[in-house]
């Protein structure tokens, strides 16, 4: 039932900026997905994709600096809360994707758990995200600082991923559930607080752009995380099991199967350790976050009181 004033002003959509953003992200994702697997890193295809990515990024930044109504105004990055918020959200997207995908692969490929049963292992993570997210919302209403939640969330997420980096072929399944619970608590603090933190700091007339931008960086992090972690997993596994492939670990039998599974678990531990490092970087950025800005509505109310 909300009724907002309708502005008669016509707006110009930055189609060229959106196209350049799509070209840049597509080049980057294809390079990280194909590099070292479908094509060698030094191949003309991968080098060409990286060159295309750099070129389209430069063109995109130039377009955003000159467009009448840019799709991603560069002025947003002058606001520290937005600059750090975008970066943390991107790192969160990468680490979260790595955790969800590779925990499921571990349970099915190493522990021979059926897909439906493996999905139930995410329940502790979901509980942690829900309970902590609701609790943080109530504490925020009572005056707790969002920065506290963001910093705590990055640390908890890094701890959960570090626990997953200790997985072996016979690790207790309850330890996996506990790690996912800790990680869920961390993700719950971040997902529920980063967006309002950015929204409160964004200029009122750019609130919509700031909201969609932080979601863009999360989605980009998701895609890059899946691509980079997949490449890392394949490289480490092939180093441990020469001539082997991560898509065929179930085919060998006997001693060869045990070697393949051990190499796969070792590679996954490296992936989780790197993901924990990603969240550690996010924790460093969270520690540098300025005190959050108050909502624009609160500023407007105070301005009106001062005028009266």
XYZ file of C-alpha atoms in Angstrom:
308
model
C 0.000 0.000 0.000
C 3.071 2.250 -0.032
C 2.547 5.260 -2.301
C 5.660 7.090 -3.413
C 5.764 10.382 -5.323
C 6.146 9.874 -9.058
C 8.830 11.977 -10.714
C 8.054 13.143 -14.256
C 11.753 13.191 -15.126
C 12.857 10.731 -17.813
C 15.969 8.650 -17.188
C 18.555 7.334 -19.625
C 19.491 3.672 -19.263
C 23.205 2.966 -19.555
C 22.954 0.081 -22.031
C 26.580 0.439 -23.130
C 27.834 0.332 -19.538
C 25.773 -2.797 -18.831
C 27.102 -4.472 -21.989
C 30.711 -3.677 -21.063
C 30.148 -5.020 -17.528
C 28.761 -8.241 -18.990
C 31.703 -8.548 -21.389
C 34.252 -7.992 -18.614
C 32.709 -10.489 -16.180
C 32.157 -13.091 -18.919
C 35.786 -12.877 -20.045
C 37.025 -13.212 -16.481
C 34.761 -16.174 -15.687
C 35.615 -18.031 -18.882
C 39.344 -17.514 -18.331
C 39.237 -18.819 -14.756
C 36.926 -21.708 -15.713
C 38.862 -22.894 -18.775
C 42.401 -22.014 -17.645
C 44.481 -25.092 -16.846
C 41.646 -27.476 -17.762
C 40.308 -26.972 -21.268
C 43.217 -24.777 -22.308
C 46.707 -24.149 -20.945
C 47.138 -20.915 -18.992
C 49.609 -19.685 -21.617
C 47.352 -20.625 -24.538
C 46.147 -17.932 -26.958
C 42.543 -18.554 -25.837
C 43.175 -17.828 -22.146
C 45.560 -14.937 -22.796
C 43.026 -13.499 -25.228
C 40.252 -13.746 -22.624
C 42.367 -11.962 -20.004
C 43.291 -9.245 -22.497
C 39.620 -8.866 -23.423
C 38.748 -8.680 -19.725
C 41.267 -5.925 -19.030
C 40.239 -3.983 -22.119
C 36.506 -4.149 -21.393
C 37.148 -3.232 -17.739
C 39.041 -0.099 -18.808
C 36.256 0.801 -21.238
C 33.640 0.146 -18.563
C 35.366 2.409 -16.035
C 35.714 5.134 -18.662
C 32.043 4.796 -19.545
C 31.006 5.016 -15.886
C 33.042 8.192 -15.499
C 31.388 9.890 -18.479
C 27.835 8.474 -18.709
C 24.954 10.750 -17.739
C 23.386 8.029 -15.570
C 25.980 5.235 -15.135
C 24.907 1.736 -14.159
C 27.593 1.698 -11.424
C 28.615 5.259 -10.488
C 32.283 5.423 -9.527
C 31.365 7.968 -6.858
C 30.007 5.074 -4.778
C 33.555 3.814 -4.239
C 34.487 7.107 -2.583
C 32.275 6.096 0.368
C 34.389 3.796 2.616
C 31.367 1.860 3.886
C 30.356 1.005 0.325
C 33.872 0.301 -0.887
C 34.619 -2.184 1.896
C 31.074 -3.543 1.893
C 31.248 -4.454 -1.810
C 34.613 -6.185 -1.321
C 33.476 -8.194 1.719
C 30.275 -9.254 -0.029
C 32.282 -10.480 -3.030
C 34.655 -12.481 -0.823
C 31.680 -13.878 1.083
C 30.079 -15.020 -2.171
C 33.234 -16.849 -3.237
C 33.761 -18.603 0.117
C 30.093 -19.541 0.505
C 29.928 -21.115 -2.944
C 33.091 -23.103 -2.278
C 31.765 -24.375 1.042
C 28.350 -25.451 -0.243
C 29.592 -27.152 -3.402
C 32.566 -29.019 -2.027
C 31.027 -30.220 1.225
C 28.355 -31.901 -0.898
C 30.984 -33.394 -3.220
C 32.984 -34.696 -0.243
C 29.976 -36.381 1.350
C 28.932 -38.079 -1.886
C 32.292 -38.913 -3.481
C 34.328 -39.772 -0.367
C 31.754 -40.930 2.189
C 29.372 -42.554 -0.345
C 26.345 -40.712 1.054
C 23.329 -40.463 -1.236
C 22.605 -36.958 -2.621
C 19.315 -36.558 -0.714
C 20.919 -37.627 2.556
C 23.937 -35.390 1.908
C 21.616 -32.409 1.558
C 20.399 -32.956 5.116
C 23.890 -32.106 6.373
C 23.184 -28.490 5.462
C 20.478 -28.306 8.146
C 22.968 -27.216 10.882
C 24.220 -24.499 8.552
C 20.667 -23.333 7.852
C 19.855 -23.326 11.582
C 22.953 -21.267 12.340
C 22.151 -18.740 9.616
C 18.512 -18.392 10.705
C 18.947 -18.185 14.472
C 21.969 -15.900 14.405
C 20.454 -13.730 11.686
C 17.275 -13.170 13.690
C 19.228 -12.550 16.887
C 21.537 -10.059 15.206
C 18.538 -8.189 13.826
C 17.059 -7.767 17.294
C 20.378 -6.719 18.814
C 20.838 -4.222 15.983
C 17.462 -2.711 16.848
C 18.751 -2.253 20.402
C 21.741 -0.227 19.250
C 24.441 -2.820 18.595
C 26.815 -1.755 15.814
C 26.562 -3.518 12.462
C 30.341 -3.467 12.179
C 30.537 -5.768 15.219
C 28.295 -8.310 13.517
C 30.186 -8.124 10.213
C 33.572 -8.601 11.876
C 32.301 -11.470 14.035
C 30.684 -13.073 11.001
C 33.875 -13.045 8.935
C 35.867 -14.572 11.802
C 33.261 -17.297 12.441
C 33.088 -18.112 8.720
C 36.876 -18.391 8.510
C 36.891 -20.684 11.577
C 34.218 -22.955 10.097
C 36.110 -23.244 6.816
C 39.357 -23.924 8.681
C 37.628 -26.820 10.453
C 36.540 -28.215 7.099
C 40.167 -28.016 5.948
C 40.974 -30.818 8.435
C 38.683 -33.360 6.750
C 40.023 -36.843 6.156
C 38.582 -39.985 4.658
C 37.086 -41.046 8.008
C 36.460 -37.749 9.811
C 33.528 -37.839 12.233
C 30.367 -36.711 10.479
C 29.440 -34.783 13.620
C 32.571 -32.675 13.209
C 31.354 -31.802 9.708
C 27.957 -30.816 11.114
C 29.656 -28.691 13.793
C 31.833 -26.934 11.207
C 28.779 -26.199 9.070
C 26.940 -24.839 12.122
C 29.825 -22.455 12.911
C 30.036 -21.430 9.291
C 26.265 -20.890 9.146
C 26.455 -18.603 12.166
C 29.108 -16.548 10.408
C 27.201 -16.359 7.140
C 24.010 -15.427 8.995
C 25.712 -12.427 10.568
C 27.096 -11.269 7.230
C 24.097 -11.772 4.975
C 21.769 -10.011 7.382
C 23.974 -7.026 8.148
C 26.090 -6.144 5.101
C 23.187 -4.990 2.944
C 21.618 -2.587 5.502
C 25.126 -1.381 6.384
C 25.677 -0.389 2.739
C 22.145 0.993 2.391
C 22.535 3.243 5.423
C 25.751 4.701 4.025
C 24.562 5.168 0.438
C 23.385 8.584 -0.763
C 19.586 8.638 -0.724
C 19.263 9.102 -4.489
C 21.589 6.119 -5.127
C 20.031 3.668 -2.665
C 18.736 1.367 -5.399
C 22.075 1.337 -7.218
C 23.979 0.559 -3.994
C 21.612 -2.323 -3.172
C 21.859 -3.944 -6.601
C 25.626 -3.350 -6.704
C 26.289 -5.299 -3.508
C 24.198 -8.160 -4.900
C 26.194 -7.968 -8.124
C 29.479 -8.350 -6.249
C 28.065 -11.319 -4.316
C 26.948 -13.021 -7.540
C 30.306 -12.306 -9.162
C 32.023 -13.782 -6.100
C 29.818 -16.889 -6.326
C 30.768 -17.485 -9.945
C 34.472 -16.732 -9.486
C 34.607 -18.889 -6.350
C 33.134 -21.880 -8.170
C 35.510 -21.431 -11.116
C 38.715 -20.752 -9.175
C 38.127 -23.402 -6.512
C 37.258 -25.943 -9.214
C 40.516 -25.220 -11.008
C 42.459 -25.399 -7.725
C 40.861 -28.738 -6.837
C 41.774 -30.225 -10.222
C 45.366 -28.961 -10.112
C 46.101 -30.280 -6.606
C 44.415 -33.620 -7.317
C 46.369 -34.146 -10.532
C 49.586 -33.368 -8.660
C 48.727 -36.000 -6.034
C 47.367 -38.565 -8.506
C 49.276 -38.175 -11.792
C 47.082 -38.950 -14.768
C 43.950 -38.916 -12.620
C 40.823 -36.821 -13.020
C 38.460 -35.540 -10.348
C 35.515 -36.666 -12.473
C 36.640 -40.305 -12.353
C 37.623 -40.974 -8.734
C 34.896 -43.639 -8.380
C 36.182 -45.772 -11.270
C 39.448 -47.202 -9.823
C 39.270 -50.208 -7.512
C 41.410 -51.548 -4.689
C 44.592 -49.648 -3.890
C 44.108 -47.317 -6.841
C 40.723 -46.265 -5.470
C 42.200 -45.589 -2.013
C 44.940 -43.466 -3.617
C 42.401 -41.539 -5.671
C 40.161 -40.848 -2.665
C 43.108 -39.761 -0.499
C 44.346 -37.412 -3.224
C 40.837 -35.999 -3.638
C 40.468 -35.325 0.101
C 43.876 -33.656 0.182
C 42.852 -31.411 -2.714
C 39.580 -30.526 -0.993
C 41.430 -29.615 2.210
C 43.507 -27.150 0.163
C 40.309 -25.671 -1.275
C 38.777 -25.185 2.179
C 42.024 -23.738 3.513
C 42.130 -21.192 0.700
C 38.462 -20.375 1.323
C 39.298 -19.800 4.998
C 42.063 -17.473 3.856
C 39.559 -15.586 1.705
C 37.359 -15.013 4.761
C 40.428 -14.017 6.782
C 41.024 -11.260 4.215
C 37.359 -10.310 4.595
C 37.900 -10.101 8.369
C 40.799 -7.679 7.845
C 38.566 -5.519 5.648
C 35.753 -5.741 8.212
C 38.109 -4.456 10.902
C 38.708 -1.372 8.727
C 35.008 -0.613 8.307
C 34.055 2.860 9.537
C 31.254 3.262 12.045
C 28.035 2.776 10.128
C 26.061 5.748 8.949
C 22.572 6.357 10.245
C 19.665 5.776 7.876
C 18.770 8.648 5.582
C 15.291 8.860 7.143
C 16.856 9.553 10.535
C 18.929 12.386 9.062
C 15.836 13.842 7.419
C 13.891 13.750 10.673
C 16.666 15.542 12.527
C 16.963 18.136 9.761
C 13.222 18.789 9.944
C 13.370 19.172 13.746
C 16.267 21.587 13.435
C 14.371 23.633 10.854
C 11.282 23.812 13.089
